[in-house]
PDB file of C-alpha atoms in Angstrom:
ATOM      1  CA  UNK A   1     113.606 100.705  74.983  1.00  0.00           C
ATOM      2  CA  UNK A   2     116.595 102.922  74.269  1.00  0.00           C
ATOM      3  CA  UNK A   3     119.067 101.322  71.870  1.00  0.00           C
ATOM      4  CA  UNK A   4     122.413 100.864  73.626  1.00  0.00           C
ATOM      5  CA  UNK A   5     125.632 101.697  71.802  1.00  0.00           C
ATOM      6  CA  UNK A   6     127.922  98.837  70.756  1.00  0.00           C
ATOM      7  CA  UNK A   7     130.103  97.379  73.487  1.00  0.00           C
ATOM      8  CA  UNK A   8     129.161  96.384  77.046  1.00  0.00           C
ATOM      9  CA  UNK A   9     125.992  97.886  78.524  1.00  0.00           C
ATOM     10  CA  UNK A  10     127.686  97.853  81.955  1.00  0.00           C
ATOM     11  CA  UNK A  11     131.400  97.891  82.627  1.00  0.00           C
ATOM     12  CA  UNK A  12     132.501  98.003  86.260  1.00  0.00           C
ATOM     13  CA  UNK A  13     136.243  98.298  86.840  1.00  0.00           C
ATOM     14  CA  UNK A  14     137.843  97.733  90.273  1.00  0.00           C
ATOM     15  CA  UNK A  15     134.853  99.215  92.133  1.00  0.00           C
ATOM     16  CA  UNK A  16     135.486  99.912  95.823  1.00  0.00           C
ATOM     17  CA  UNK A  17     133.017 101.268  98.366  1.00  0.00           C
ATOM     18  CA  UNK A  18     133.335 101.946 102.100  1.00  0.00           C
ATOM     19  CA  UNK A  19     130.818 102.870 104.741  1.00  0.00           C
ATOM     20  CA  UNK A  20     133.000 104.362 107.463  1.00  0.00           C
ATOM     21  CA  UNK A  21     135.618 101.757 108.375  1.00  0.00           C
ATOM     22  CA  UNK A  22     133.734  98.932 106.676  1.00  0.00           C
ATOM     23  CA  UNK A  23     134.839  98.066 103.148  1.00  0.00           C
ATOM     24  CA  UNK A  24     131.657  96.837 101.460  1.00  0.00           C
ATOM     25  CA  UNK A  25     132.931  96.428  97.887  1.00  0.00           C
ATOM     26  CA  UNK A  26     136.491  95.230  97.412  1.00  0.00           C
ATOM     27  CA  UNK A  27     137.325  95.635  93.755  1.00  0.00           C
ATOM     28  CA  UNK A  28     134.316  94.510  91.709  1.00  0.00           C
ATOM     29  CA  UNK A  29     134.876  93.887  87.990  1.00  0.00           C
ATOM     30  CA  UNK A  30     131.830  93.112  85.861  1.00  0.00           C
ATOM     31  CA  UNK A  31     130.790  93.254  82.217  1.00  0.00           C
ATOM     32  CA  UNK A  32     127.156  93.058  81.137  1.00  0.00           C
ATOM     33  CA  UNK A  33     126.492  92.757  77.420  1.00  0.00           C
ATOM     34  CA  UNK A  34     123.437  94.246  75.666  1.00  0.00           C
ATOM     35  CA  UNK A  35     120.314  92.058  76.044  1.00  0.00           C
ATOM     36  CA  UNK A  36     122.017  89.998  78.762  1.00  0.00           C
ATOM     37  CA  UNK A  37     120.311  89.112  82.052  1.00  0.00           C
ATOM     38  CA  UNK A  38     122.874  88.914  84.849  1.00  0.00           C
ATOM     39  CA  UNK A  39     121.615  87.666  88.219  1.00  0.00           C
ATOM     40  CA  UNK A  40     123.655  88.399  91.353  1.00  0.00           C
ATOM     41  CA  UNK A  41     123.233  86.011  94.272  1.00  0.00           C
ATOM     42  CA  UNK A  42     124.933  85.737  97.630  1.00  0.00           C
ATOM     43  CA  UNK A  43     124.380  85.995 101.382  1.00  0.00           C
ATOM     44  CA  UNK A  44     122.962  89.106 103.038  1.00  0.00           C
ATOM     45  CA  UNK A  45     125.684  91.666 103.612  1.00  0.00           C
ATOM     46  CA  UNK A  46     127.782  90.509 100.667  1.00  0.00           C
ATOM     47  CA  UNK A  47     127.544  93.884  98.885  1.00  0.00           C
ATOM     48  CA  UNK A  48     125.002  92.945  96.189  1.00  0.00           C
ATOM     49  CA  UNK A  49     122.562  95.812  96.787  1.00  0.00           C
ATOM     50  CA  UNK A  50     125.351  98.336  97.349  1.00  0.00           C
ATOM     51  CA  UNK A  51     126.900  97.399  94.019  1.00  0.00           C
ATOM     52  CA  UNK A  52     123.557  97.698  92.236  1.00  0.00           C
ATOM     53  CA  UNK A  53     123.034 101.151  93.754  1.00  0.00           C
ATOM     54  CA  UNK A  54     126.510 102.189  92.597  1.00  0.00           C
ATOM     55  CA  UNK A  55     125.581 101.406  88.984  1.00  0.00           C
ATOM     56  CA  UNK A  56     123.208 104.386  88.903  1.00  0.00           C
ATOM     57  CA  UNK A  57     125.181 106.448  91.439  1.00  0.00           C
ATOM     58  CA  UNK A  58     122.680 106.160  94.271  1.00  0.00           C
ATOM     59  CA  UNK A  59     125.850 105.259  96.164  1.00  0.00           C
ATOM     60  CA  UNK A  60     129.119 107.018  95.345  1.00  0.00           C
ATOM     61  CA  UNK A  61     132.065 104.736  94.722  1.00  0.00           C
ATOM     62  CA  UNK A  62     135.406 105.382  96.427  1.00  0.00           C
ATOM     63  CA  UNK A  63     137.625 103.919  93.734  1.00  0.00           C
ATOM     64  CA  UNK A  64     137.292 102.453  90.265  1.00  0.00           C
ATOM     65  CA  UNK A  65     134.816 103.334  87.539  1.00  0.00           C
ATOM     66  CA  UNK A  66     131.417 102.275  86.238  1.00  0.00           C
ATOM     67  CA  UNK A  67     130.320 102.830  82.656  1.00  0.00           C
ATOM     68  CA  UNK A  68     126.748 102.361  81.408  1.00  0.00           C
ATOM     69  CA  UNK A  69     126.260 102.452  77.651  1.00  0.00           C
ATOM     70  CA  UNK A  70     129.841 103.687  77.325  1.00  0.00           C
ATOM     71  CA  UNK A  71     129.264 106.681  79.629  1.00  0.00           C
ATOM     72  CA  UNK A  72     131.180 107.111  82.873  1.00  0.00           C
ATOM     73  CA  UNK A  73     128.545 107.179  85.621  1.00  0.00           C
ATOM     74  CA  UNK A  74     128.543 109.850  88.320  1.00  0.00           C
ATOM     75  CA  UNK A  75     131.981 111.265  87.584  1.00  0.00           C
ATOM     76  CA  UNK A  76     133.948 113.022  84.889  1.00  0.00           C
ATOM     77  CA  UNK A  77     137.645 112.991  84.212  1.00  0.00           C
ATOM     78  CA  UNK A  78     139.496 116.201  84.957  1.00  0.00           C
ATOM     79  CA  UNK A  79     143.108 115.640  83.978  1.00  0.00           C
ATOM     80  CA  UNK A  80     144.236 112.600  85.990  1.00  0.00           C
ATOM     81  CA  UNK A  81     141.498 113.086  88.569  1.00  0.00           C
ATOM     82  CA  UNK A  82     137.906 111.861  88.735  1.00  0.00           C
ATOM     83  CA  UNK A  83     135.521 114.518  90.027  1.00  0.00           C
ATOM     84  CA  UNK A  84     131.839 114.078  90.748  1.00  0.00           C
ATOM     85  CA  UNK A  85     129.641 115.127  87.857  1.00  0.00           C
ATOM     86  CA  UNK A  86     126.932 117.788  88.078  1.00  0.00           C
ATOM     87  CA  UNK A  87     123.543 116.818  89.522  1.00  0.00           C
ATOM     88  CA  UNK A  88     121.991 117.629  86.158  1.00  0.00           C
ATOM     89  CA  UNK A  89     124.264 115.210  84.276  1.00  0.00           C
ATOM     90  CA  UNK A  90     123.813 112.510  86.912  1.00  0.00           C
ATOM     91  CA  UNK A  91     120.019 112.893  86.688  1.00  0.00           C
ATOM     92  CA  UNK A  92     120.227 112.555  82.885  1.00  0.00           C
ATOM     93  CA  UNK A  93     122.266 109.375  83.282  1.00  0.00           C
ATOM     94  CA  UNK A  94     119.816 107.921  85.801  1.00  0.00           C
ATOM     95  CA  UNK A  95     116.941 108.589  83.398  1.00  0.00           C
ATOM     96  CA  UNK A  96     118.480 105.949  81.087  1.00  0.00           C
ATOM     97  CA  UNK A  97     118.635 103.338  83.870  1.00  0.00           C
ATOM     98  CA  UNK A  98     115.416 101.868  85.246  1.00  0.00           C
ATOM     99  CA  UNK A  99     115.486 100.642  88.840  1.00  0.00           C
ATOM    100  CA  UNK A 100     112.945  98.586  90.738  1.00  0.00           C
ATOM    101  CA  UNK A 101     113.429  98.475  94.499  1.00  0.00           C
ATOM    102  CA  UNK A 102     112.403  96.064  97.233  1.00  0.00           C
ATOM    103  CA  UNK A 103     109.797  98.617  98.341  1.00  0.00           C
ATOM    104  CA  UNK A 104     107.463  99.854  95.652  1.00  0.00           C
ATOM    105  CA  UNK A 105     107.854 103.600  96.357  1.00  0.00           C
ATOM    106  CA  UNK A 106     104.683 104.523  94.456  1.00  0.00           C
ATOM    107  CA  UNK A 107     103.116 107.920  95.059  1.00  0.00           C
ATOM    108  CA  UNK A 108     100.133 107.011  97.278  1.00  0.00           C
ATOM    109  CA  UNK A 109      98.017 109.991  96.168  1.00  0.00           C
ATOM    110  CA  UNK A 110      98.305 109.072  92.460  1.00  0.00           C
ATOM    111  CA  UNK A 111      96.579 106.338  90.473  1.00  0.00           C
ATOM    112  CA  UNK A 112      98.607 103.558  88.864  1.00  0.00           C
ATOM    113  CA  UNK A 113      98.359 105.401  85.533  1.00  0.00           C
ATOM    114  CA  UNK A 114      99.510 108.716  87.018  1.00  0.00           C
ATOM    115  CA  UNK A 115     102.448 106.998  88.728  1.00  0.00           C
ATOM    116  CA  UNK A 116     103.578 105.640  85.376  1.00  0.00           C
ATOM    117  CA  UNK A 117     103.271 108.905  83.414  1.00  0.00           C
ATOM    118  CA  UNK A 118     104.798 111.147  86.093  1.00  0.00           C
ATOM    119  CA  UNK A 119     108.462 110.880  85.034  1.00  0.00           C
ATOM    120  CA  UNK A 120     107.980 110.855  81.234  1.00  0.00           C
ATOM    121  CA  UNK A 121     105.892 114.049  81.482  1.00  0.00           C
ATOM    122  CA  UNK A 122     108.023 115.920  84.019  1.00  0.00           C
ATOM    123  CA  UNK A 123     111.526 114.575  83.315  1.00  0.00           C
ATOM    124  CA  UNK A 124     111.451 113.752  79.604  1.00  0.00           C
ATOM    125  CA  UNK A 125     108.884 116.484  78.826  1.00  0.00           C
ATOM    126  CA  UNK A 126     106.720 114.107  76.807  1.00  0.00           C
ATOM    127  CA  UNK A 127     103.155 115.151  76.093  1.00  0.00           C
ATOM    128  CA  UNK A 128     100.581 113.854  78.555  1.00  0.00           C
ATOM    129  CA  UNK A 129      98.637 112.305  75.702  1.00  0.00           C
ATOM    130  CA  UNK A 130     101.616 110.324  74.359  1.00  0.00           C
ATOM    131  CA  UNK A 131     102.721 109.334  77.871  1.00  0.00           C
ATOM    132  CA  UNK A 132      99.222 108.125  78.710  1.00  0.00           C
ATOM    133  CA  UNK A 133      99.043 105.946  75.597  1.00  0.00           C
ATOM    134  CA  UNK A 134     102.422 104.418  76.404  1.00  0.00           C
ATOM    135  CA  UNK A 135     101.529 103.969  80.090  1.00  0.00           C
ATOM    136  CA  UNK A 136      98.332 102.098  79.218  1.00  0.00           C
ATOM    137  CA  UNK A 137     100.340  99.797  76.938  1.00  0.00           C
ATOM    138  CA  UNK A 138     102.843  99.178  79.740  1.00  0.00           C
ATOM    139  CA  UNK A 139     100.132  98.480  82.312  1.00  0.00           C
ATOM    140  CA  UNK A 140      98.684  95.962  79.847  1.00  0.00           C
ATOM    141  CA  UNK A 141     102.149  94.442  79.435  1.00  0.00           C
ATOM    142  CA  UNK A 142     102.416  93.841  83.205  1.00  0.00           C
ATOM    143  CA  UNK A 143      98.844  92.505  83.355  1.00  0.00           C
ATOM    144  CA  UNK A 144      97.184  95.521  84.969  1.00  0.00           C
ATOM    145  CA  UNK A 145      94.990  97.009  82.236  1.00  0.00           C
ATOM    146  CA  UNK A 146      92.027  96.977  84.591  1.00  0.00           C
ATOM    147  CA  UNK A 147      93.892  98.723  87.449  1.00  0.00           C
ATOM    148  CA  UNK A 148      94.939 101.960  85.700  1.00  0.00           C
ATOM    149  CA  UNK A 149      92.652 104.112  87.849  1.00  0.00           C
ATOM    150  CA  UNK A 150      93.326 102.333  91.147  1.00  0.00           C
ATOM    151  CA  UNK A 151      95.423 103.924  93.868  1.00  0.00           C
ATOM    152  CA  UNK A 152      98.344 101.981  95.424  1.00  0.00           C
ATOM    153  CA  UNK A 153      96.331 101.267  98.601  1.00  0.00           C
ATOM    154  CA  UNK A 154      93.781  99.448  96.422  1.00  0.00           C
ATOM    155  CA  UNK A 155      96.440  97.135  94.930  1.00  0.00           C
ATOM    156  CA  UNK A 156      98.168  94.041  96.278  1.00  0.00           C
ATOM    157  CA  UNK A 157     101.921  94.118  96.835  1.00  0.00           C
ATOM    158  CA  UNK A 158     102.492  92.180  93.634  1.00  0.00           C
ATOM    159  CA  UNK A 159     100.316  94.597  91.676  1.00  0.00           C
ATOM    160  CA  UNK A 160     102.139  97.577  93.168  1.00  0.00           C
ATOM    161  CA  UNK A 161     105.483  96.092  92.187  1.00  0.00           C
ATOM    162  CA  UNK A 162     104.240  95.521  88.636  1.00  0.00           C
ATOM    163  CA  UNK A 163     103.185  99.187  88.491  1.00  0.00           C
ATOM    164  CA  UNK A 164     106.709 100.063  89.670  1.00  0.00           C
ATOM    165  CA  UNK A 165     108.141  97.998  86.796  1.00  0.00           C
ATOM    166  CA  UNK A 166     105.834  99.740  84.301  1.00  0.00           C
ATOM    167  CA  UNK A 167     106.915 103.096  85.761  1.00  0.00           C
ATOM    168  CA  UNK A 168     110.590 102.244  85.224  1.00  0.00           C
ATOM    169  CA  UNK A 169     109.930 101.039  81.665  1.00  0.00           C
ATOM    170  CA  UNK A 170     108.046 104.244  80.836  1.00  0.00           C
ATOM    171  CA  UNK A 171     111.400 106.061  80.715  1.00  0.00           C
ATOM    172  CA  UNK A 172     112.580 103.767  77.869  1.00  0.00           C
ATOM    173  CA  UNK A 173     115.691 102.675  79.796  1.00  0.00           C
ATOM    174  CA  UNK A 174     118.677 101.008  78.153  1.00  0.00           C
ATOM    175  CA  UNK A 175     119.232  99.001  81.362  1.00  0.00           C
ATOM    176  CA  UNK A 176     116.972  97.700  84.138  1.00  0.00           C
ATOM    177  CA  UNK A 177     118.188  97.075  87.698  1.00  0.00           C
ATOM    178  CA  UNK A 178     116.123  94.954  90.096  1.00  0.00           C
ATOM    179  CA  UNK A 179     117.041  95.051  93.787  1.00  0.00           C
ATOM    180  CA  UNK A 180     115.347  92.070  95.469  1.00  0.00           C
ATOM    181  CA  UNK A 181     112.115  93.129  93.787  1.00  0.00           C
ATOM    182  CA  UNK A 182     110.123  90.213  95.256  1.00  0.00           C
ATOM    183  CA  UNK A 183     111.509  89.988  98.795  1.00  0.00           C
ATOM    184  CA  UNK A 184     108.821  92.216 100.347  1.00  0.00           C
ATOM    185  CA  UNK A 185     105.982  90.226  98.779  1.00  0.00           C
ATOM    186  CA  UNK A 186     103.817  87.467 100.178  1.00  0.00           C
ATOM    187  CA  UNK A 187     104.981  84.140  98.696  1.00  0.00           C
ATOM    188  CA  UNK A 188     101.888  83.682  96.512  1.00  0.00           C
ATOM    189  CA  UNK A 189     102.496  87.066  94.834  1.00  0.00           C
ATOM    190  CA  UNK A 190     106.160  86.495  93.957  1.00  0.00           C
ATOM    191  CA  UNK A 191     105.422  84.551  90.777  1.00  0.00           C
ATOM    192  CA  UNK A 192     103.416  87.298  89.104  1.00  0.00           C
ATOM    193  CA  UNK A 193     106.357  89.716  89.388  1.00  0.00           C
ATOM    194  CA  UNK A 194     108.954  87.147  88.311  1.00  0.00           C
ATOM    195  CA  UNK A 195     106.814  86.368  85.248  1.00  0.00           C
ATOM    196  CA  UNK A 196     107.002  90.025  84.143  1.00  0.00           C
ATOM    197  CA  UNK A 197     110.772  90.061  84.714  1.00  0.00           C
ATOM    198  CA  UNK A 198     111.152  86.840  82.729  1.00  0.00           C
ATOM    199  CA  UNK A 199     109.187  88.342  79.830  1.00  0.00           C
ATOM    200  CA  UNK A 200     111.495  91.375  79.800  1.00  0.00           C
ATOM    201  CA  UNK A 201     114.495  89.042  79.610  1.00  0.00           C
ATOM    202  CA  UNK A 202     112.911  87.151  76.695  1.00  0.00           C
ATOM    203  CA  UNK A 203     112.327  90.471  74.896  1.00  0.00           C
ATOM    204  CA  UNK A 204     116.005  91.369  75.214  1.00  0.00           C
ATOM    205  CA  UNK A 205     116.019  93.984  77.955  1.00  0.00           C
ATOM    206  CA  UNK A 206     119.493  94.333  79.487  1.00  0.00           C
ATOM    207  CA  UNK A 207     119.045  93.507  83.182  1.00  0.00           C
ATOM    208  CA  UNK A 208     121.050  93.177  86.372  1.00  0.00           C
ATOM    209  CA  UNK A 209     118.997  91.414  89.029  1.00  0.00           C
ATOM    210  CA  UNK A 210     119.794  90.936  92.710  1.00  0.00           C
ATOM    211  CA  UNK A 211     117.531  88.197  94.029  1.00  0.00           C
ATOM    212  CA  UNK A 212     117.115  85.316  96.455  1.00  0.00           C
ATOM    213  CA  UNK A 213     114.856  83.526  93.942  1.00  0.00           C
ATOM    214  CA  UNK A 214     117.152  80.719  92.815  1.00  0.00           C
ATOM    215  CA  UNK A 215     114.594  79.261  90.408  1.00  0.00           C
ATOM    216  CA  UNK A 216     114.545  82.564  88.521  1.00  0.00           C
ATOM    217  CA  UNK A 217     118.349  82.723  88.538  1.00  0.00           C
ATOM    218  CA  UNK A 218     118.625  79.192  87.152  1.00  0.00           C
ATOM    219  CA  UNK A 219     115.909  79.506  84.494  1.00  0.00           C
ATOM    220  CA  UNK A 220     116.167  83.104  83.294  1.00  0.00           C
ATOM    221  CA  UNK A 221     119.748  84.333  83.815  1.00  0.00           C
ATOM    222  CA  UNK A 222     122.293  84.278  81.022  1.00  0.00           C
ATOM    223  CA  UNK A 223     124.938  84.474  83.717  1.00  0.00           C
ATOM    224  CA  UNK A 224     124.947  84.107  87.505  1.00  0.00           C
ATOM    225  CA  UNK A 225     127.358  86.032  89.725  1.00  0.00           C
ATOM    226  CA  UNK A 226     127.982  84.799  93.259  1.00  0.00           C
ATOM    227  CA  UNK A 227     129.146  87.574  95.590  1.00  0.00           C
ATOM    228  CA  UNK A 228     130.447  87.190  99.115  1.00  0.00           C
ATOM    229  CA  UNK A 229     132.248  89.586 101.420  1.00  0.00           C
ATOM    230  CA  UNK A 230     132.311  92.402  98.852  1.00  0.00           C
ATOM    231  CA  UNK A 231     133.877  90.331  96.075  1.00  0.00           C
ATOM    232  CA  UNK A 232     132.821  88.367  93.011  1.00  0.00           C
ATOM    233  CA  UNK A 233     133.649  84.801  94.031  1.00  0.00           C
ATOM    234  CA  UNK A 234     132.245  82.945  91.040  1.00  0.00           C
ATOM    235  CA  UNK A 235     130.627  83.762  87.716  1.00  0.00           C
ATOM    236  CA  UNK A 236     129.248  81.604  84.938  1.00  0.00           C
ATOM    237  CA  UNK A 237     126.294  80.022  83.188  1.00  0.00           C
ATOM    238  CA  UNK A 238     123.545  79.159  85.704  1.00  0.00           C
ATOM    239  CA  UNK A 239     123.808  75.420  85.065  1.00  0.00           C
ATOM    240  CA  UNK A 240     127.515  75.420  85.839  1.00  0.00           C
ATOM    241  CA  UNK A 241     127.274  77.664  88.920  1.00  0.00           C
ATOM    242  CA  UNK A 242     124.361  75.736  90.430  1.00  0.00           C
ATOM    243  CA  UNK A 243     125.302  72.179  89.439  1.00  0.00           C
ATOM    244  CA  UNK A 244     129.109  72.251  89.589  1.00  0.00           C
ATOM    245  CA  UNK A 245     130.221  75.290  91.636  1.00  0.00           C
ATOM    246  CA  UNK A 246     133.992  75.678  91.674  1.00  0.00           C
ATOM    247  CA  UNK A 247     134.538  77.576  94.921  1.00  0.00           C
ATOM    248  CA  UNK A 248     134.012  76.304  98.438  1.00  0.00           C
ATOM    249  CA  UNK A 249     132.137  79.470  99.440  1.00  0.00           C
ATOM    250  CA  UNK A 250     129.707  79.013  96.532  1.00  0.00           C
ATOM    251  CA  UNK A 251     129.201  75.357  97.436  1.00  0.00           C
ATOM    252  CA  UNK A 252     128.547  76.234 101.093  1.00  0.00           C
ATOM    253  CA  UNK A 253     126.042  78.960 100.199  1.00  0.00           C
ATOM    254  CA  UNK A 254     124.121  76.828  97.699  1.00  0.00           C
ATOM    255  CA  UNK A 255     124.059  73.805 100.018  1.00  0.00           C
ATOM    256  CA  UNK A 256     122.174  75.871 102.586  1.00  0.00           C
ATOM    257  CA  UNK A 257     119.520  77.254 100.259  1.00  0.00           C
ATOM    258  CA  UNK A 258     118.906  74.591  97.611  1.00  0.00           C
TER     259      UNK A 258
END
């Protein structure tokens, strides 16, 4: 795990994002401290996934700024203006941010082991030998020591998602982003992925998690953010947000799902 510099691991300031005429993010402010697990909840269409994708510049923001580890993400200041950074610099920034998607996105023609070593060898230029040792350790960490030589088609959805987590960790990220990492899984496979995520939180990985799994949010998060209509409506310790929500929109949302 890369050691983050002092200060917030994520700092989002007045982040706005439009798709055409639709304003999807309406001034998001968020601080995530090192080793903190922040879970974002909210109804579909509230902007949760878009915001997560803005953190590593998979979506370009229209206004505001996002810093990860003290670095401005996706842009550089040129006088009073913000101009988009070079692809090379953006790629270097993304290499420090692990992301696990709803879909596993594994290379189907590669074994689990080869999927995990691909980026360290080709992006970080690590030796294949060192990358393989680390990959085997990571596959053991996610409970897949015996699946290193299996191809994605030979793995369950939960196993594929755990390979995807190992692949993200292989880059030694300072921050992990999870975008509804369990929502494509059969219900009986959800727990095995959440268990790995919970272990990462216990070990002090800085994480921002978008999820519909309220049990995970309540038990594992240091802080829960409730988003609706492109805004942060409520933020606080899970016990407070779930047991004594302050805002009517939070109360209405939780009453439907709990």
